[in-house]
Amino acid sequence: MAQQQFGLVGLGVMGQNLALNIERNGFTVVGYDRDPQKVEMVKARMAGKNIQAFANGAEFIAALNPPRSILLMVPAGEATEAAINELLPYLVPGDVLIDGGNSHFQDTIRRGKTLTSRGIRFIGTGISGGEEGALKGPCIMPGGDPEAYRLVEPVFTKIAAKVDGEPCCAYMGTGGAGHFVKTTHNGIEYGIMQLICEIYDFFRRGLGLSTPQVREIFNEWNRAELGSFLLEISALVLGKMDPETGQPLVDLVLDTAGQKGTGKWTAQTALDLGVPVPTLAAAVEARILSGLKGERVAASKVLPGPAGPLGDGRDELIAVVRKAFYLGMLACYAQGMALMREADKEYGFGLNYEAIARIWRGGCIIRARMLEEIRQAFGREPELVNLLLAPEFAPAVREGQAALRQFVQAAQQAGVPVICSAATLAYYDSYRSERLPANLLQAQRDHFGAHTYRRIDKEGVFHTNWS
Ligand code: 6PG
């Protein structure tokens, strides 16, 4: 019997690695890239494998038998739009088109409607895990046409990472669900990365530890409750020496962070939906602040701050930061999950948070030990409003909040910016406050704009002449 074919558009590194993964799992891959050089590279690299490559769209399509399954692995935005427009004239009703890039979920919703009206089945899927994940087993977050998903499920579940024998792939929901979950994943990714960076900075500048010392601590933490891909690679990065200078390479890397946009989309969508995600949003701000390198260099010579590293209590503070980081990480997942809950109400995706936590346990950038407990929490209570309230995490939250307070105070005392950690603490304290100063805010609004207010002691809507 002929092997099931799988079309792949975009033969960059991610596309090539996915092609190898798909082929290794017993499928025939038919690849296409407009760039003849990439096609030649694929032909040379993958000779002898069940992988064909074309630089011509018509030939690519002709090599695939309908109903076709075609995965697009091209940059989000214009390139994805162009690839869809290029393929569309060749596609026939029943063909399945899959966008595997980091597309905005609103684009995916729009494309889904257009393609469905032409009989083309559309899937928007998040694929996480970088180059290595693509090759060895990524986490796959597909959404869109459920019938189409059934057709590609055998391929997706085979190529995905496995945890306890379970594939890190599940149907996320209708419309733009897959890309929404992936965007939220990236928002969480931004948050955890920045939390780690702040701890590194505090250890270096606040406690005066060396890069190898910080690496040791991260390695130790990674072996227990904080075990996670991002902590693991941070330790690896800190251990890499520059062959030219003999110094840790990370110390020579320019301190301005780039971003492709998914973290920003998470924050923007959260604002649109009215969901607080201060840790995730602060991570985007931190990247933007890092980009003000010239201004920062100038300001560093003018603006005063506290002098030097903190003196005492190093070991105690390291232990405190460990607990604080746990709560910080948990808050990232909590904010992401809360955002998805609200988006689900608005867009009717039909998300399943237990399934999301389950597939995030492997293959993806935010995989971490605590996701198993997060999965259990949502399994027990699918309607859980906020992860911080889950009994599974009660002891860690209790200890973590005291630790986070101590860490943020110590960092502030040392003048080390901890924008994400401080935002997490403020989120925690706001969330646990029965009463917030929004009473004064409402009164201010009523004073200058007659926006009215409600009272806590009687029903009704009121306006006062406050002067
Ligand atoms: C992943 C990553 C991947 C990429 C993002 C973030 O899950 O494999 O999230 O998609 O790293 O594009 O990139 P930026 O940091 O440039 O926004």
mmCIF file of N, CA, C and O in Angstrom, residues 241-247 249 252:
data_model
loop_
_atom_site.group_PDB
_atom_site.id
_atom_site.type_symbol
_atom_site.label_atom_id
_atom_site.label_comp_id
_atom_site.label_asym_id
_atom_site.label_seq_id
_atom_site.Cartn_x
_atom_site.Cartn_y
_atom_site.Cartn_z
ATOM 1 N N MET A 241 31.822 28.771 27.115
ATOM 2 C CA MET A 241 32.954 29.699 27.166
ATOM 3 C C MET A 241 33.273 30.199 25.758
ATOM 4 O O MET A 241 33.114 29.469 24.772
ATOM 5 N N ASP A 242 33.716 31.431 25.685
ATOM 6 C CA ASP A 242 34.124 32.016 24.415
ATOM 7 C C ASP A 242 35.557 31.575 24.109
ATOM 8 O O ASP A 242 36.466 31.873 24.892
ATOM 9 N N PRO A 243 35.746 30.859 22.992
ATOM 10 C CA PRO A 243 37.102 30.358 22.714
ATOM 11 C C PRO A 243 38.132 31.474 22.522
ATOM 12 O O PRO A 243 39.302 31.306 22.816
ATOM 13 N N GLU A 244 37.662 32.640 22.058
ATOM 14 C CA GLU A 244 38.606 33.733 21.796
ATOM 15 C C GLU A 244 39.128 34.373 23.071
ATOM 16 O O GLU A 244 40.305 34.667 23.206
ATOM 17 N N THR A 245 38.233 34.602 24.026
ATOM 18 C CA THR A 245 38.621 35.366 25.222
ATOM 19 C C THR A 245 38.736 34.496 26.467
ATOM 20 O O THR A 245 39.270 34.935 27.479
ATOM 21 N N GLY A 246 38.179 33.296 26.413
ATOM 22 C CA GLY A 246 38.194 32.433 27.593
ATOM 23 C C GLY A 246 37.155 32.840 28.635
ATOM 24 O O GLY A 246 37.092 32.267 29.718
ATOM 25 N N GLN A 247 36.329 33.830 28.303
ATOM 26 C CA GLN A 247 35.283 34.264 29.243
ATOM 27 C C GLN A 247 33.963 33.552 28.929
ATOM 28 O O GLN A 247 33.783 33.075 27.803
ATOM 29 N N LEU A 249 30.698 33.124 27.354
ATOM 30 C CA LEU A 249 30.249 33.805 26.137
ATOM 31 C C LEU A 249 29.087 34.757 26.422
ATOM 32 O O LEU A 249 28.989 35.838 25.843
ATOM 33 N N LEU A 252 29.582 38.323 26.936
ATOM 34 C CA LEU A 252 30.008 39.124 25.783
ATOM 35 C C LEU A 252 28.849 39.404 24.824
ATOM 36 O O LEU A 252 29.020 40.042 23.794
#
